[in-house]
mmCIF file of C-alpha atoms and ligand atoms in Angstrom:
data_model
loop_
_atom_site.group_PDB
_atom_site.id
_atom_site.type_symbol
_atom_site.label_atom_id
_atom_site.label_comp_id
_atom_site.label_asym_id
_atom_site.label_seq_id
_atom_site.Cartn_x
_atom_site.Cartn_y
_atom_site.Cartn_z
ATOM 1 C CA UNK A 1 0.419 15.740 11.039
ATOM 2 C CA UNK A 2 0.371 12.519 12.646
ATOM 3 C CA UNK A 3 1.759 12.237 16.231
ATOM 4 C CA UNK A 4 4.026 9.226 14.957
ATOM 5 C CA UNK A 5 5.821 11.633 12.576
ATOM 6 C CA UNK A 6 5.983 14.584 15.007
ATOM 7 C CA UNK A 7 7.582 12.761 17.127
ATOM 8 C CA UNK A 8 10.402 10.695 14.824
ATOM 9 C CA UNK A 9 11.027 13.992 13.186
ATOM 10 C CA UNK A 10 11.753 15.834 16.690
ATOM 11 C CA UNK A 11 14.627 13.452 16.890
ATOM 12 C CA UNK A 12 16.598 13.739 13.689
ATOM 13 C CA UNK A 13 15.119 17.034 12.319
ATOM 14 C CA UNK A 14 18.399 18.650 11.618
ATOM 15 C CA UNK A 15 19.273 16.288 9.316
ATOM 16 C CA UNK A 16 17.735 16.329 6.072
ATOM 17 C CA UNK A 17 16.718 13.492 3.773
ATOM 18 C CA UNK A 18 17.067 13.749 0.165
ATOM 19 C CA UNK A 19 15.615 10.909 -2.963
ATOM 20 C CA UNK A 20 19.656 9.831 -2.953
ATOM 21 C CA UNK A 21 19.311 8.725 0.191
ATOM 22 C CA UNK A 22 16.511 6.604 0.137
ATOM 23 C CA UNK A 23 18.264 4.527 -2.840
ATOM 24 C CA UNK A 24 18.598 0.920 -1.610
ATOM 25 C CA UNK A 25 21.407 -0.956 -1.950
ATOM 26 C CA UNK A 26 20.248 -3.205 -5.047
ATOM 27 C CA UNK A 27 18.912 -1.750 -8.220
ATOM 28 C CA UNK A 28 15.208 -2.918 -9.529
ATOM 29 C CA UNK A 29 15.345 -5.893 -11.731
ATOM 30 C CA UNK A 30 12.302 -5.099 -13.166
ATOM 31 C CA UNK A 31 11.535 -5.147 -16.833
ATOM 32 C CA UNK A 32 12.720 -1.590 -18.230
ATOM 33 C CA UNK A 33 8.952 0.574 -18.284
ATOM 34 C CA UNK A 34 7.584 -1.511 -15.507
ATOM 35 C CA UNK A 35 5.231 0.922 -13.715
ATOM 36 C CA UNK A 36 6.854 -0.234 -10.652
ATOM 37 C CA UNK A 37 9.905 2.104 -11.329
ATOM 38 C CA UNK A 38 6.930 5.022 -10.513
ATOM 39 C CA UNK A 39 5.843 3.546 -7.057
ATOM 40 C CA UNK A 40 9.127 3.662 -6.216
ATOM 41 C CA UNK A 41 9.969 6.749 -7.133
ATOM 42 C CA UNK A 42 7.058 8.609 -5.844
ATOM 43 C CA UNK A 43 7.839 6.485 -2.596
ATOM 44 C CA UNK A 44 11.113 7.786 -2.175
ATOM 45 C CA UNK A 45 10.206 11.392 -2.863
ATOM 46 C CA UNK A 46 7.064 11.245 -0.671
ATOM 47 C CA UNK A 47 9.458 10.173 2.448
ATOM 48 C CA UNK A 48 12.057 12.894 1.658
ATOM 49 C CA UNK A 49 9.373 15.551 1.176
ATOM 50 C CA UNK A 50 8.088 14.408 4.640
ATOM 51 C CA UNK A 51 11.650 14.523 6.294
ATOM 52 C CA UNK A 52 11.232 10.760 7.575
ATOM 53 C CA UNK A 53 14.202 9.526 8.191
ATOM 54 C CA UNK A 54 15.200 5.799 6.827
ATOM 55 C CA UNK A 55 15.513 4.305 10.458
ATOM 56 C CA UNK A 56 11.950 4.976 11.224
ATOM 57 C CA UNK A 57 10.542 3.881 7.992
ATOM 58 C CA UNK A 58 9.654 -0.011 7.671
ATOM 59 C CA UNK A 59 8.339 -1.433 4.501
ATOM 60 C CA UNK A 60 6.991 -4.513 4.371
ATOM 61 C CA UNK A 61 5.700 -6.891 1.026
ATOM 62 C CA UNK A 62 4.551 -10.378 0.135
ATOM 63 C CA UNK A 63 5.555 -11.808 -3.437
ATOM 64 C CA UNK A 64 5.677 -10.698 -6.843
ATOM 65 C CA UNK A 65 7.679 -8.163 -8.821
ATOM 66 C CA UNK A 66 6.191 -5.255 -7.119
ATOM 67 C CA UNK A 67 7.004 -6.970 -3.928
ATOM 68 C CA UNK A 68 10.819 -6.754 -4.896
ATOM 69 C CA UNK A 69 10.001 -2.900 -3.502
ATOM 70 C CA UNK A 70 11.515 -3.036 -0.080
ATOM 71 C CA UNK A 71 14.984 -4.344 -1.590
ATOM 72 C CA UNK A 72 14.952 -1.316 -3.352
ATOM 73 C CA UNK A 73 14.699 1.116 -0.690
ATOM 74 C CA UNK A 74 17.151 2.508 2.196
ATOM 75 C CA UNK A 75 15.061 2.255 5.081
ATOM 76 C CA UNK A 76 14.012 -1.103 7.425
ATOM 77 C CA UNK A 77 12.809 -3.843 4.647
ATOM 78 C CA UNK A 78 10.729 -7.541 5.411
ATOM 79 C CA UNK A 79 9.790 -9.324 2.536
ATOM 80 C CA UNK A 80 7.355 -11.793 3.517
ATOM 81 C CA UNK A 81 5.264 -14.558 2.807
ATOM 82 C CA UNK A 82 2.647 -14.731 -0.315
ATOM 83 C CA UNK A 83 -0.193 -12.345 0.631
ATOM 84 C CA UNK A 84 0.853 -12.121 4.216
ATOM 85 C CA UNK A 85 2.256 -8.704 3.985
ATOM 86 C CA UNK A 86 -0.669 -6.747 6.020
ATOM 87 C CA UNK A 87 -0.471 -9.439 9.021
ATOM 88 C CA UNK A 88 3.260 -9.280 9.385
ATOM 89 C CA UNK A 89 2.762 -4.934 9.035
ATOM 90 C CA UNK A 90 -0.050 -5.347 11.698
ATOM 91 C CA UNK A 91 1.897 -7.295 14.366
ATOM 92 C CA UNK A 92 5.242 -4.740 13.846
ATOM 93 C CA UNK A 93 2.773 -2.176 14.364
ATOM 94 C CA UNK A 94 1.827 -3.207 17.625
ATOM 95 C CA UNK A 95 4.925 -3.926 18.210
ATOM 96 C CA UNK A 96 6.303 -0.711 17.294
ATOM 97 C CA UNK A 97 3.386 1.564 17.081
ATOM 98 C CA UNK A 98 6.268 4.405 16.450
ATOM 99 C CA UNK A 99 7.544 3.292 13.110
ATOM 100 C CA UNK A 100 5.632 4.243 9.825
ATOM 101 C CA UNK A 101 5.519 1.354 8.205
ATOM 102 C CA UNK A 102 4.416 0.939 4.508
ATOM 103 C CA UNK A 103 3.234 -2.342 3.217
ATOM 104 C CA UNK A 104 4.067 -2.592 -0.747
ATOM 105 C CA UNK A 105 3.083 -5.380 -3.420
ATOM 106 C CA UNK A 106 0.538 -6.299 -6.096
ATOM 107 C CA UNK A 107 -2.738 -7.207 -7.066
ATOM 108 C CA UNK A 108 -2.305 -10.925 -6.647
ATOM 109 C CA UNK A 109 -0.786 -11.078 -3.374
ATOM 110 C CA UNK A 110 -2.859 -8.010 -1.918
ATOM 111 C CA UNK A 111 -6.479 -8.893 -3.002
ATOM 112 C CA UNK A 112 -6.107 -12.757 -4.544
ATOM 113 C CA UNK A 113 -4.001 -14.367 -1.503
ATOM 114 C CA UNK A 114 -4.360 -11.638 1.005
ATOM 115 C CA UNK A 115 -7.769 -11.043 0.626
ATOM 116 C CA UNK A 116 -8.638 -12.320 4.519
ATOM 117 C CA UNK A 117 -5.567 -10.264 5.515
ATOM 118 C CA UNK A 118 -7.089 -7.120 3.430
ATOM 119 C CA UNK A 119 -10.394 -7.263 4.752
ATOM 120 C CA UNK A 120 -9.251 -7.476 8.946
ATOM 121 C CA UNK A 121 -6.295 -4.931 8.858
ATOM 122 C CA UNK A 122 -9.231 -2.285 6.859
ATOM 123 C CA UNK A 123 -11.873 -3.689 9.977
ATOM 124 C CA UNK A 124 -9.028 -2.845 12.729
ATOM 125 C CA UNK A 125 -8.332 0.567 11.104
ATOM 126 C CA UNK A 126 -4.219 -0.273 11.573
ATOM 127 C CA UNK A 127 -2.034 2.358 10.932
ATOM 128 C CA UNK A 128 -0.889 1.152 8.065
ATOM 129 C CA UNK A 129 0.304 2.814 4.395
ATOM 130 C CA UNK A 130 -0.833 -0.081 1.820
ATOM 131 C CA UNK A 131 0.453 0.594 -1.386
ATOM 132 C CA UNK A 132 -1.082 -1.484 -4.358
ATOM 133 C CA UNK A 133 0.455 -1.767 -7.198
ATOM 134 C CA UNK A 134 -2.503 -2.781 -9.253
ATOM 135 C CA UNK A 135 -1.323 -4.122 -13.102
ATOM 136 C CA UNK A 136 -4.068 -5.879 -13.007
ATOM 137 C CA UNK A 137 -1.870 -9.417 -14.250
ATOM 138 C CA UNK A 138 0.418 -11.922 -12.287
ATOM 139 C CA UNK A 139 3.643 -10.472 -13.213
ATOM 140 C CA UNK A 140 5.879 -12.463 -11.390
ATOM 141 C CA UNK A 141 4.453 -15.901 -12.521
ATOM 142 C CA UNK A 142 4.306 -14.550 -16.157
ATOM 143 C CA UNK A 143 0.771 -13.291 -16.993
ATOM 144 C CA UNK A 144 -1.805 -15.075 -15.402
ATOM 145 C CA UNK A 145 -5.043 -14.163 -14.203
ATOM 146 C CA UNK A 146 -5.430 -11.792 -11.179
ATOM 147 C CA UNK A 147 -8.430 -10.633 -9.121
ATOM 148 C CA UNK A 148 -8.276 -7.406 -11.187
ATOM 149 C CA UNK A 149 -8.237 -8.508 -14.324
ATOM 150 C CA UNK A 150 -10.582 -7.640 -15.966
ATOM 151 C CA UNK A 151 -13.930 -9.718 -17.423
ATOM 152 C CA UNK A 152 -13.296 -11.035 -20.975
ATOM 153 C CA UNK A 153 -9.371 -10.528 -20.581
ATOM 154 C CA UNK A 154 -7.207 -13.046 -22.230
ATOM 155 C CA UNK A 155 -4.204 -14.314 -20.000
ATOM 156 C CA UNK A 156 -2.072 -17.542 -20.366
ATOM 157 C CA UNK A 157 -4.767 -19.609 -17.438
ATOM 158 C CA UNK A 158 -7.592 -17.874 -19.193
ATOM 159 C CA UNK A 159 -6.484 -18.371 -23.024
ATOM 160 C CA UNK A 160 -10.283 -18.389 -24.037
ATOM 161 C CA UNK A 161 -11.000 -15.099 -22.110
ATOM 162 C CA UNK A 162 -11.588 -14.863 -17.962
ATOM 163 C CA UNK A 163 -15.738 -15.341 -17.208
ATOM 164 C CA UNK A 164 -14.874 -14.107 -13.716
ATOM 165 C CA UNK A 165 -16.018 -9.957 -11.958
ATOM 166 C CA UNK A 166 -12.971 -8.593 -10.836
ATOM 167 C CA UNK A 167 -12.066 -7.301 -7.410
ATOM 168 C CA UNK A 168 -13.146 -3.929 -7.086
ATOM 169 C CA UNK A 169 -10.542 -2.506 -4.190
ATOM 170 C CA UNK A 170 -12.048 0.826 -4.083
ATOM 171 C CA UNK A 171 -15.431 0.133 -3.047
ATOM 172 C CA UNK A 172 -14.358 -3.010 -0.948
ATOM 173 C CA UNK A 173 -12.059 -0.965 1.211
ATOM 174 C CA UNK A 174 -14.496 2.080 1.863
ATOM 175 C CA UNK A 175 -17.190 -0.887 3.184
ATOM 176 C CA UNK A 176 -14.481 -3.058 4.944
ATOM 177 C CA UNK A 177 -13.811 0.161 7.164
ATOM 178 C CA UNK A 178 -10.070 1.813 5.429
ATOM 179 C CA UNK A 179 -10.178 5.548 6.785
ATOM 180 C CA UNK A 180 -7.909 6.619 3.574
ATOM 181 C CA UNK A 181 -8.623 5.423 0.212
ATOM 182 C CA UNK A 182 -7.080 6.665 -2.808
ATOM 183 C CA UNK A 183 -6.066 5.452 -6.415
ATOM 184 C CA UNK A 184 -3.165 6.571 -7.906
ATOM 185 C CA UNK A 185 -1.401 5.925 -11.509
ATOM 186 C CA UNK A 186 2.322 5.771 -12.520
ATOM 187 C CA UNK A 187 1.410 8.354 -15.225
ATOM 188 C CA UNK A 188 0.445 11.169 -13.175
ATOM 189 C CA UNK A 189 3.450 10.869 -10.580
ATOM 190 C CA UNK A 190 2.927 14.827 -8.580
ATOM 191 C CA UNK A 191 -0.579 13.395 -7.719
ATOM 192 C CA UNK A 192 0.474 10.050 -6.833
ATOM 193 C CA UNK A 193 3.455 11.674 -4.555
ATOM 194 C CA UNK A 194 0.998 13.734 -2.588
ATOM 195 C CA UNK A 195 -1.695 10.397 -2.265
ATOM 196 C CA UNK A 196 1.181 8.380 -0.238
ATOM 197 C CA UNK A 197 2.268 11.897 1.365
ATOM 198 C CA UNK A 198 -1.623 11.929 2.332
ATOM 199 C CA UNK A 199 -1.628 8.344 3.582
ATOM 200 C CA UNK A 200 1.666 8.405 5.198
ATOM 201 C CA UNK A 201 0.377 11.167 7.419
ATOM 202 C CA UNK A 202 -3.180 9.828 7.643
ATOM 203 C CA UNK A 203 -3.393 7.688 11.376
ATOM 204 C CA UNK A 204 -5.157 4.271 10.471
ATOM 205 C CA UNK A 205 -5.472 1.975 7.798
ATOM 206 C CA UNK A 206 -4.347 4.186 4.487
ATOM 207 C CA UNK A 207 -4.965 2.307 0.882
ATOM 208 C CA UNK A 208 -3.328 3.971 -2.550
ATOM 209 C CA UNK A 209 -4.378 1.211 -4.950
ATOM 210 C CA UNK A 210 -2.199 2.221 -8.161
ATOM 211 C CA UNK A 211 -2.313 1.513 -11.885
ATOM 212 C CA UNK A 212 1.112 0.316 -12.477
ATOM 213 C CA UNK A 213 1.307 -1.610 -15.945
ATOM 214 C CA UNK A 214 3.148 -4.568 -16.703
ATOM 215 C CA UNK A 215 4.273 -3.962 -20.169
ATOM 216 C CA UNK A 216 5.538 -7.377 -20.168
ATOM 217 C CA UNK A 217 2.142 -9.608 -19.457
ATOM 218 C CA UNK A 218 -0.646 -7.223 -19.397
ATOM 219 C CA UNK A 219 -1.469 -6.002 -23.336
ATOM 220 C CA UNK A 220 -4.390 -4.522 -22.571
ATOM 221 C CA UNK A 221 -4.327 -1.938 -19.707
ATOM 222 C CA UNK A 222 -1.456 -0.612 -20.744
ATOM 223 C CA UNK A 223 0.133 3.168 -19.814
ATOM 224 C CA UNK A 224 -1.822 4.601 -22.890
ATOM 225 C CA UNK A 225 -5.065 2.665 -21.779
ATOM 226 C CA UNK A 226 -5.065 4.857 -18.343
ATOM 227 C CA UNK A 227 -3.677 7.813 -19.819
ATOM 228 C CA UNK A 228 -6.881 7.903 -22.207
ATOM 229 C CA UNK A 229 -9.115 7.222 -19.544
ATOM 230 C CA UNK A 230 -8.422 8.105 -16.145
ATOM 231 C CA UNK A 231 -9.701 11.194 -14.415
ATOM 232 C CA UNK A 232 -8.474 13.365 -11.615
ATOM 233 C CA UNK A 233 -11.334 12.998 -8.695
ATOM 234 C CA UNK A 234 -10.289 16.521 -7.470
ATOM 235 C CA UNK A 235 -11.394 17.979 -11.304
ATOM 236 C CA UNK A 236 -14.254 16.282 -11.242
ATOM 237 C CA UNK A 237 -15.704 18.134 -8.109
ATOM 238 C CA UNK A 238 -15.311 15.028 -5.685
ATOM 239 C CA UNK A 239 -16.154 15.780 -1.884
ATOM 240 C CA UNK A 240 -13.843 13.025 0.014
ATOM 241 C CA UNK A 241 -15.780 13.193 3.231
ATOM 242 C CA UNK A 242 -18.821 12.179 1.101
ATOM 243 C CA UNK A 243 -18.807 8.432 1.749
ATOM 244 C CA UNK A 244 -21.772 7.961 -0.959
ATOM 245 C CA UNK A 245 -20.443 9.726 -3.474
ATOM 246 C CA UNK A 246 -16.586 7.719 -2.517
ATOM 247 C CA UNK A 247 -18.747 4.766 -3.232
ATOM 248 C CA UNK A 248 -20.308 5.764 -6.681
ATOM 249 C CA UNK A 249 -17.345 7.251 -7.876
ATOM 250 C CA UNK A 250 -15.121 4.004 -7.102
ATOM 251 C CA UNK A 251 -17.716 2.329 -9.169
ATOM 252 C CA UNK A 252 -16.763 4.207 -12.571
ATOM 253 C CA UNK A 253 -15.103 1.669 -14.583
ATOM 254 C CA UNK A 254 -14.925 2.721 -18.456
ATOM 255 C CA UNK A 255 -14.299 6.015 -20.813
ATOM 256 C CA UNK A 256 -13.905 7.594 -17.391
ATOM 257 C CA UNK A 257 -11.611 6.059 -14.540
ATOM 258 C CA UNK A 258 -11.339 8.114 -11.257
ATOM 259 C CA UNK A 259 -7.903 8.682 -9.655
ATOM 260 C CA UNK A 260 -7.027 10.625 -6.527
ATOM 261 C CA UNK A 261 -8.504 10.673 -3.580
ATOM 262 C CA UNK A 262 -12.362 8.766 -2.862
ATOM 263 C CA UNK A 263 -12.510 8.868 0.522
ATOM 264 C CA UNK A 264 -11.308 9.776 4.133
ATOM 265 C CA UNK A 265 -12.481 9.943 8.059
ATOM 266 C CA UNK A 266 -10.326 11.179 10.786
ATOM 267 C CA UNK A 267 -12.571 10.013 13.334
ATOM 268 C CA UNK A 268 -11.835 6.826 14.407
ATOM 269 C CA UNK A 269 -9.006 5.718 16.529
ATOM 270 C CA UNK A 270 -6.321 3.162 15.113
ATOM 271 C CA UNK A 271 -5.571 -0.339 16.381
ATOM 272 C CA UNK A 272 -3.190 0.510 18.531
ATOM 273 C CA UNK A 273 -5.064 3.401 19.896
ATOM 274 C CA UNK A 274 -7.553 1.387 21.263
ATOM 275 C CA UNK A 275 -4.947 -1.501 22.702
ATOM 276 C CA UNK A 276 -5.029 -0.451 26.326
ATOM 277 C CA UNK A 277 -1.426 -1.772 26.837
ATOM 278 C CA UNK A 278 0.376 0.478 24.426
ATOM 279 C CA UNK A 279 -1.421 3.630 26.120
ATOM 280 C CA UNK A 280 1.609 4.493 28.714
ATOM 281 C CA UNK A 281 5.169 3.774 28.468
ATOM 282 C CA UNK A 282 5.734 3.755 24.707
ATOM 283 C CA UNK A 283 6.349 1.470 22.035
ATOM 284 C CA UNK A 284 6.729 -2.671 23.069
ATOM 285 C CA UNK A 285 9.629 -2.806 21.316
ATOM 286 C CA UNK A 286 11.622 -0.048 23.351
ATOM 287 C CA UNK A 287 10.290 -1.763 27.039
ATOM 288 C CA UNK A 288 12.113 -4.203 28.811
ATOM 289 C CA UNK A 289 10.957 -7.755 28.288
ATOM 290 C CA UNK A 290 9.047 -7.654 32.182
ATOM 291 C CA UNK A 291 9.308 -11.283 32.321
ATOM 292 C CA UNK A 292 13.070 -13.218 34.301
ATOM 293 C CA UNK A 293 15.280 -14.156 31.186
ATOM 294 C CA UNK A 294 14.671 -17.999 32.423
ATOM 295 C CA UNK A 295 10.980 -17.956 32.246
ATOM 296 C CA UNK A 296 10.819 -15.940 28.974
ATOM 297 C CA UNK A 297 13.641 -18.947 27.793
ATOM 298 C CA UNK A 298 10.768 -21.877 29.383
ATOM 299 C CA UNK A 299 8.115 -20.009 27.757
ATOM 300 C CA UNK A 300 9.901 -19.501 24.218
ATOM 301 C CA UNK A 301 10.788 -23.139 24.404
ATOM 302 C CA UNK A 302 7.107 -23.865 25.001
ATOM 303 C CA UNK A 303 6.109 -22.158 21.850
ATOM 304 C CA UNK A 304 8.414 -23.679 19.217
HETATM 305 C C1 TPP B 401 1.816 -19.639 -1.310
HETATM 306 C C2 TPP B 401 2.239 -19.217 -2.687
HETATM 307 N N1 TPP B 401 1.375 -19.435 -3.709
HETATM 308 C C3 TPP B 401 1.727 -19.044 -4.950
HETATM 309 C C4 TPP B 401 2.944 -18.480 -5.198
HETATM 310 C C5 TPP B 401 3.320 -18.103 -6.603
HETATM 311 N N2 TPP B 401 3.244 -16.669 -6.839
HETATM 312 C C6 TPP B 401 4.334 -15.885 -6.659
HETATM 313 S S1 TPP B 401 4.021 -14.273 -7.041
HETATM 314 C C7 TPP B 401 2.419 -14.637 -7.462
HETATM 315 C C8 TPP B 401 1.479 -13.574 -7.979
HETATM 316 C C9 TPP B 401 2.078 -12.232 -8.130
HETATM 317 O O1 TPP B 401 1.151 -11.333 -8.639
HETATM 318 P P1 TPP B 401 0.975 -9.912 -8.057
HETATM 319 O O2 TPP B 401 0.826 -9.947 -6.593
HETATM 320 O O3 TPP B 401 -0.132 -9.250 -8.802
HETATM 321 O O4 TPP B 401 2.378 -9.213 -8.300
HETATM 322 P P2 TPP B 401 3.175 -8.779 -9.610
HETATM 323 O O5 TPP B 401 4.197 -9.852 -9.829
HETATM 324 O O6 TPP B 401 2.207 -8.647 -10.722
HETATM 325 O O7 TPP B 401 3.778 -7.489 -9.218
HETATM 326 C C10 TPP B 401 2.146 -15.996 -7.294
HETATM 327 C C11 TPP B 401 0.837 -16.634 -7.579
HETATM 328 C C12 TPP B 401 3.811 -18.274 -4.103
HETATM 329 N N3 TPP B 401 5.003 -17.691 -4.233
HETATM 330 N N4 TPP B 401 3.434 -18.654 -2.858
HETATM 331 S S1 SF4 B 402 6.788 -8.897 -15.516
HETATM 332 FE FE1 SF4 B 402 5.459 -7.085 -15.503
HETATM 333 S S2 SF4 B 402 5.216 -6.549 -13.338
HETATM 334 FE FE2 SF4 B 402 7.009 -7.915 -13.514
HETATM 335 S S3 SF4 B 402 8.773 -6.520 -13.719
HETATM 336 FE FE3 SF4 B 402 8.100 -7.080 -15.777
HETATM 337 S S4 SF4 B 402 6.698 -5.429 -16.358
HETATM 338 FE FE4 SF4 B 402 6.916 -5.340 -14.157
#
């Protein structure tokens, strides 16, 4: 288990956390079978399996209806900027390298808009949960093309059928340097509950890319299109220390579509391992500020 969560549950272990409490104070407006209701679900049941409690949890998102998330949950929230979910995550991680924080939102802003952001927090290894959920469709901005849709696919900007390859998150993030990289799917909600139970206790940058249709905007990969076709990795014999054979099966794309777990290294220090200020005297965000209150004011006044 990860030092982070040895140590948050030392403090608060007598008190136990159950699904109820996790229940934010607003109720998801999404469209009734959104796949998003899963995520969230499986969320909340991961973090009260783990015995986190809500004050050390942060979840963070950019824009879109799977962005909504954090609203939804009882434990520290940001919603952000359009695809600038991971570089918010990655400062408060420095800044608080003893919070778990969870970074939640879709296809669009993740790979589309946050691709840059994507490709340096996987490089820097931050300890990070990302959470995808991949419907393969701009929900939000009512069905247009996203990085993941797929070739051929019909959507409202590409009414005679997209001529673009999409995004392939799976193989990207093995090659960009993620240390946990799974796939998930709203249908098969035990496995998806132990993938962000995996990732939550994995140290470093943790990806669970997940099918989560829009039955609204996306008529094509649809709940019954991945229940037809995808494939537990764990089944299908699938070493996840085997970075070649992570690679090859996060390739399959067709009668058979691998979920579950394609790859992981323990290795490899995170981020803020290797930052040699946050080595001694805790988290930046529980020191005092070390600079007189009337230079920090001159210097904050300097900056805006
Ligand atoms: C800078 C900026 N550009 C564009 C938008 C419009 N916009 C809002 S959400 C979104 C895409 C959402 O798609 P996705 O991330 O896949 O999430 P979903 O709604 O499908 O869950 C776009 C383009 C915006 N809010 N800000
Ligand atoms: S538009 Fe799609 S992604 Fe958005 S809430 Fe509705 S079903 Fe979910």
């Amino acid at each position: 288990m990860k030092e982070t969560t040895m140590a948050t549950m030392a403090q608060t272990e007598h008190v136990k956390v159950t699904v109820k409490d996790l229940k934010g104070k607003v109720d998801p407006d999404w469209c009734p079978g959104c796949g998003d209701f899963g995520v969230l679900a499986a969320l909340k049941q991961a973090i009260a399996e783990l015995g986190l409690q809500p004050h050390t949890v942060l979840t963070i998102s950019g824009i879109g209806c799977s962005s909504n998330l954090p609203g939804y949950l009882n434990t520290y929230g940001m919603h952000t900027l359009h695809g600038r979910a991971l570089a918010v995550a990655t400062g408060a991680q420095l800044g608080n390298h003893h919070l778990k924080i969870v970074v939640t939102g879709g296809d669009g802003d993740g790979y589309g808009i946050g691709g840059n952001h994507f490709v340096h927090a996987m490089r820097r290894n931050v300890d990070l949960t990302y959470i995808v959920m991949n419907n393969q469709i701009y929900g939000l901005t009512t069905g247009q093309l996203s990085p993941t849709s797929s070739k051929g696919m019909n959507t409202k900007s590409t009414p005679f059928g997209s001529v673009e390859n999409p995004v392939n998150p799976i193989p990207l993030a093995i090659a960009a340097g993620a240390t946990y990289v799974a796939r998930g799917f709203t249908g098969q909600q035990k496995q998806l509950v132990e993938l962000i139970k995996g990732g939550l206790q994995h140290r470093g940058f943790a990806l669970i890319d997940t099918f989560s249709p829009c039955v609204t905007y996306n008529h094509d990969n649809t709940h019954e299109f991945f229940k037809q076709r995808t494939r537990k990795l764990e089944e299908m014999g699938h070493d996840p220390t085997d970075v070649h054979a992570a690679m090859e099966k996060g390739w399959l794309w067709g009668e058979v579509i691998p979920i579950g777990l394609f790859w992981r290294r323990q290795d490899l220090p995170a981020l803020d391992q290797l930052e040699p200020v946050l080595g001694a005297g805790g988290p930046l965000a529980h020191r005092p500020l070390g600079v007189a209150p009337d230079i920090a004011r001159a210097l904050i006044a300097e900056l805006m």
